[in-house]
mmCIF file of C-alpha atoms in Angstrom:
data_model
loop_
_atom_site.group_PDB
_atom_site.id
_atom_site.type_symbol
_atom_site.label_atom_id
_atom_site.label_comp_id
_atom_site.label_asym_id
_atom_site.label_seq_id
_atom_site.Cartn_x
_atom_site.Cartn_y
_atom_site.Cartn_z
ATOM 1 C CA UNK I 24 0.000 0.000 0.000
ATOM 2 C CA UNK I 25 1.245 3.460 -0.766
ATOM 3 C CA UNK I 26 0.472 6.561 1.562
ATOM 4 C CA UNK I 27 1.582 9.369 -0.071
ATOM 5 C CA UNK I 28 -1.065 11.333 -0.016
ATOM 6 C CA UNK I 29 -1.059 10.887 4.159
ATOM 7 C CA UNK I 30 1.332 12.995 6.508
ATOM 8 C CA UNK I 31 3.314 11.289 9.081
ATOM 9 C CA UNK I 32 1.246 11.642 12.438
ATOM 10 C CA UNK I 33 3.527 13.410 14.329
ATOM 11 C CA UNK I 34 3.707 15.845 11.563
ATOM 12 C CA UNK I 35 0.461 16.672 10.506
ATOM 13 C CA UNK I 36 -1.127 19.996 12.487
ATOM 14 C CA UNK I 37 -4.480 18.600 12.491
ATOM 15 C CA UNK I 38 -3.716 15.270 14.413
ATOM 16 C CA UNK I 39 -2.811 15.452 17.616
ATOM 17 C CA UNK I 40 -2.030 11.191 17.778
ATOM 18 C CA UNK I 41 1.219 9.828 18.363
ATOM 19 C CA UNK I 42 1.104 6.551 16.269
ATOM 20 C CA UNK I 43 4.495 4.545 15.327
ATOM 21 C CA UNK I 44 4.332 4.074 11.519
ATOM 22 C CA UNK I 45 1.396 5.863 10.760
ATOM 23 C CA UNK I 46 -0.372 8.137 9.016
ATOM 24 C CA UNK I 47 -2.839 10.665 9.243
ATOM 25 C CA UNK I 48 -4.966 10.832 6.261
ATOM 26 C CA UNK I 49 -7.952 13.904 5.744
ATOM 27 C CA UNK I 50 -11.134 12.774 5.074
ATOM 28 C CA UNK I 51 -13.870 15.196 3.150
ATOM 29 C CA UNK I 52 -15.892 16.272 5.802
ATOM 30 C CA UNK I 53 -13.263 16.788 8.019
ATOM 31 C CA UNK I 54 -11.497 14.659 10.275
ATOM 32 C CA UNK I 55 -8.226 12.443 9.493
ATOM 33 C CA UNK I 56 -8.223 8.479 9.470
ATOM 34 C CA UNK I 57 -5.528 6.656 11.034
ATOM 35 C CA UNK I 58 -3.471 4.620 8.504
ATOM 36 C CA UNK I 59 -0.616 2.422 9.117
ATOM 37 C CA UNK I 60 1.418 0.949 6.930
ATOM 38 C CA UNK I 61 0.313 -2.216 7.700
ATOM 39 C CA UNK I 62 -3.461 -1.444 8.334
ATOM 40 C CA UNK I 63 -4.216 -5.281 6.638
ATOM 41 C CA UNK I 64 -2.949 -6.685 10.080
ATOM 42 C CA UNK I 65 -5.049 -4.182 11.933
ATOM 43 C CA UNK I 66 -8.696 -4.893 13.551
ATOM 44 C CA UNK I 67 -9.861 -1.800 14.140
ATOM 45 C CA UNK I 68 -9.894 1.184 11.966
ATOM 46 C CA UNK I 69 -9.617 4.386 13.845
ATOM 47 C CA UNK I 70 -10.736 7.918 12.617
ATOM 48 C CA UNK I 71 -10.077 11.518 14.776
ATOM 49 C CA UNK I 72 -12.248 14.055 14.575
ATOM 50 C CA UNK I 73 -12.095 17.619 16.452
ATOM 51 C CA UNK I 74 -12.845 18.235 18.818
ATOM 52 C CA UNK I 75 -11.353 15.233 20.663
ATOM 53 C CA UNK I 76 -13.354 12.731 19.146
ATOM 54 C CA UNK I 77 -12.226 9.591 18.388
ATOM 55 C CA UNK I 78 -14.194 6.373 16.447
ATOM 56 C CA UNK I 79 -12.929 3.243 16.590
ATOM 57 C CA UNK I 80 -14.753 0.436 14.045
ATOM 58 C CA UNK I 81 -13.958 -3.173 14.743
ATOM 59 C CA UNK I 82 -14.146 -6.219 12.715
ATOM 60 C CA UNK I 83 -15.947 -9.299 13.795
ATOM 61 C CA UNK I 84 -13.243 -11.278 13.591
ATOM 62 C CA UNK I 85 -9.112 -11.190 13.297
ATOM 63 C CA UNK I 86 -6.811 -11.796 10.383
ATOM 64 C CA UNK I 87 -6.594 -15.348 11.410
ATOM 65 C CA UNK I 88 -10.407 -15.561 11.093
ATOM 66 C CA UNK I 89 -10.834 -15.797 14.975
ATOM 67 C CA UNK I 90 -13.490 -13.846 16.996
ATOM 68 C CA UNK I 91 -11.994 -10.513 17.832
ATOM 69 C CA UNK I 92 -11.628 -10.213 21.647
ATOM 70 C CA UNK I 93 -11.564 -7.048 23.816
ATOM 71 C CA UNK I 94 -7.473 -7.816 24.596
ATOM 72 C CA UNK I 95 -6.932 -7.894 21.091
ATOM 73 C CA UNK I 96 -8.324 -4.290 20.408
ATOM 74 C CA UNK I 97 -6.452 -3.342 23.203
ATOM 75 C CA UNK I 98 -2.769 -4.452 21.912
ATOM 76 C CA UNK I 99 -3.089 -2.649 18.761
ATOM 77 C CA UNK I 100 -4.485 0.716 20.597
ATOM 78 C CA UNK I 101 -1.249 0.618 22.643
ATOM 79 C CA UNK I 102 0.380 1.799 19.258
ATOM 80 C CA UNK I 103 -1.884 4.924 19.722
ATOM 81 C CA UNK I 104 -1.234 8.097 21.999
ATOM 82 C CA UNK I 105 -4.346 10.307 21.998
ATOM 83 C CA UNK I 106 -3.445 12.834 24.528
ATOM 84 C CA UNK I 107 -6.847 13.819 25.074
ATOM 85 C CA UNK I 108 -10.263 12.411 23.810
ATOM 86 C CA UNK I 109 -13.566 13.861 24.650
ATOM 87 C CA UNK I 110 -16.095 11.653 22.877
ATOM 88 C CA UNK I 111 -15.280 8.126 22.143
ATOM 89 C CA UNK I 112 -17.612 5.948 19.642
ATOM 90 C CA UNK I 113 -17.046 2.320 19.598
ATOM 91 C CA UNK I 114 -18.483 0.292 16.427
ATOM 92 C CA UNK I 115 -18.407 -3.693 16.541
ATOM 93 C CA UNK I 116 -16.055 -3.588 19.251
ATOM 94 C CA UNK I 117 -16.240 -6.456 21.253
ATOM 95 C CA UNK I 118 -16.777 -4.804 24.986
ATOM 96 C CA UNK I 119 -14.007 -6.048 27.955
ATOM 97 C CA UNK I 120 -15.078 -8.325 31.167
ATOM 98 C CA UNK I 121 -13.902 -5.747 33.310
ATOM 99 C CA UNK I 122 -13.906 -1.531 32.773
ATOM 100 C CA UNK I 123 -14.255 -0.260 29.422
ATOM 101 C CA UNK I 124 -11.601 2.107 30.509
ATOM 102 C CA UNK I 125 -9.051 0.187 29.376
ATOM 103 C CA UNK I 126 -9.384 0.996 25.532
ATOM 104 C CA UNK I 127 -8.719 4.370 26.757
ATOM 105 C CA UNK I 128 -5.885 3.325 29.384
ATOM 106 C CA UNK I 129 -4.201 2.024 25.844
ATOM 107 C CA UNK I 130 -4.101 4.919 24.249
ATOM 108 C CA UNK I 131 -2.670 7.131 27.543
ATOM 109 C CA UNK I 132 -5.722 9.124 27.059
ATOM 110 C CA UNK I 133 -7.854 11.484 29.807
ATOM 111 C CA UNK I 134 -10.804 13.965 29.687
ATOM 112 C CA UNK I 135 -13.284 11.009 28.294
ATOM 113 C CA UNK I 136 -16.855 12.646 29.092
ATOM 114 C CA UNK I 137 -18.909 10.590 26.251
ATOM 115 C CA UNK I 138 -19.003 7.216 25.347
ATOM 116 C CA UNK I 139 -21.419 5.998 22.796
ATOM 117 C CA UNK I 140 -21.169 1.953 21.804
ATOM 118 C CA UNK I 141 -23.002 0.543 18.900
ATOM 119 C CA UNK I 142 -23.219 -3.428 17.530
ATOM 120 C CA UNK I 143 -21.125 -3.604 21.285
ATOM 121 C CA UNK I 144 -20.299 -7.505 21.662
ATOM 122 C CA UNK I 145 -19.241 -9.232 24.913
ATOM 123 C CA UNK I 146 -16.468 -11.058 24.990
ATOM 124 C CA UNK I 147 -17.656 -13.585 27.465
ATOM 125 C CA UNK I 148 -21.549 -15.287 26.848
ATOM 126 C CA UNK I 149 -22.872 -13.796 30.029
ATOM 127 C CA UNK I 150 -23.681 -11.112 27.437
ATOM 128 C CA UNK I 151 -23.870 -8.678 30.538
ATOM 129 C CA UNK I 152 -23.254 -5.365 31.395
ATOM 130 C CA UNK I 153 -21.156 -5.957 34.638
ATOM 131 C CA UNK I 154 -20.491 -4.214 38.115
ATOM 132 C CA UNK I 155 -18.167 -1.424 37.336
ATOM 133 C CA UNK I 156 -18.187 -1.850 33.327
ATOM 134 C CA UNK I 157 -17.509 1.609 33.961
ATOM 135 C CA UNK I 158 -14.321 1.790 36.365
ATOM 136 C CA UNK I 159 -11.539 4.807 35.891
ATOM 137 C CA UNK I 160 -14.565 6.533 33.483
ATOM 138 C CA UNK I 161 -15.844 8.975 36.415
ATOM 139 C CA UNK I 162 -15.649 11.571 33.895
ATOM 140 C CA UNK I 163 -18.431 10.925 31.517
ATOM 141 C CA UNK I 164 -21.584 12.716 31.508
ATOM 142 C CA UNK I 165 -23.437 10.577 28.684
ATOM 143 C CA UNK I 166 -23.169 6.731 27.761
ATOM 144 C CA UNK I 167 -25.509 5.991 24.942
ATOM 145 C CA UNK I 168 -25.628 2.560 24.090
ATOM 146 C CA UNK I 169 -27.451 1.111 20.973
ATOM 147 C CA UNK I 170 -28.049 -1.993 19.410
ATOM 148 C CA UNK I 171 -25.724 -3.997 21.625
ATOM 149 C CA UNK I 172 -25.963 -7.541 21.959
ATOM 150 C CA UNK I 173 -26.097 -7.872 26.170
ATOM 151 C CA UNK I 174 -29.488 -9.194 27.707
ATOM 152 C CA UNK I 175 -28.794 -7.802 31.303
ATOM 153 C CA UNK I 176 -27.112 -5.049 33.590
ATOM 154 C CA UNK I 177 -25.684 -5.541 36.806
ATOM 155 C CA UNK I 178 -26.931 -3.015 39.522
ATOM 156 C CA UNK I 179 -23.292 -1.687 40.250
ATOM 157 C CA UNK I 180 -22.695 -1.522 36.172
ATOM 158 C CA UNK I 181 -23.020 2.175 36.568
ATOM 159 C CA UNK I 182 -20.982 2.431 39.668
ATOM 160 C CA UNK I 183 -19.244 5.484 40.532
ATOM 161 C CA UNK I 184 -20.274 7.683 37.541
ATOM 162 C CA UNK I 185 -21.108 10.802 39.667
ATOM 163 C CA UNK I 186 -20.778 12.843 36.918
ATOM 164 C CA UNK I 187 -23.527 11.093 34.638
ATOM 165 C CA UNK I 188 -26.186 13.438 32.945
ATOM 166 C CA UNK I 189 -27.466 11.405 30.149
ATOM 167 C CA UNK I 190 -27.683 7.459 29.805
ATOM 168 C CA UNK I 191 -29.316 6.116 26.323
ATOM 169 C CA UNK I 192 -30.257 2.420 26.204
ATOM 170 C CA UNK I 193 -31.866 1.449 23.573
ATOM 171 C CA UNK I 194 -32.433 -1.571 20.603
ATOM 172 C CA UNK I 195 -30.364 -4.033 22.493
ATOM 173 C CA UNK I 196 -31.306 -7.772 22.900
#
């Protein structure tokens, strides 16, 4: 794959992501994708968007045509640095056992206030939204959450999140 057109990350003025052999690539509309070099061997594609938002898309399954687990998405965000991400949108992305916090723990990130997960998928079959899903988040002031695949939530699921203004549940099974 060429990337000519892209600007290396730590270069470009309009991406503030430290990424080791990436790119940041503008998108019409605004915004820049994430692109490394090799993106084939990624699961996730990432895009930033000002101000602070980030969107990360997963695939179902990995390279090796295994389902894509929570620890997986995890390694290959460790690449990332976002210094600071307001909003963060997760698409397909299979959600962790424990916090969701630690998809932004991988990317050394702080300020998270919103979280919205769509298509979320559970790594483990309890298909539940466990105590303190939200651990190390006290930050955020909305969670929506849409067409997610969990058929429960633990009463402590929302533990500690003080700071919550807005929760949006809604199409999941």
């Amino acid at each position: 794959h060429s990337f000519s057109h892209g600007r290396d990350v730590r270069s470009h003025p309009n991406c503030p992501i430290v990424a080791k052999h990436c790119v940041c690539d503008d998108v019409i509309g605004g915004g820049s994708n994430i692109l490394c070099i090799d993106r084939e061997h990624y699961d996730i594609h990432i895009h930033f968007k000002e101000p602070h938002q980030v969107f990360l898309k997963c695939n179902s399954r990995t390279r090796t045509g295994k389902p894509l687990h929570s620890t997986d998405v995890i390694y290959q965000l460790r690449n990332l640095t976002v210094h600071r991400v307001e909003w963060l949108q997760l698409v397909n992305c299979p959600i962790p056992t424990g916090s969701i916090s630690s998809f932004v723990n991988a990317m050394s990130s702080r300020g998270l206030k919103g979280l919205h997960i769509v298509y979320g998928r559970f790594d483990e079959s309890n298909e539940a939204l466990v105590s303190n899903q939200f651990l190390g988040l006290e930050n955020l002031t909305n969670i929506r959450i849409e067409r997610s695949r969990f058929t429960k939530i633990d009463k402590a699921a929302f533990h500690g999140l003080n700071n919550l203004q807005y929760l949006w549940i809604k199409s999941n099974n």
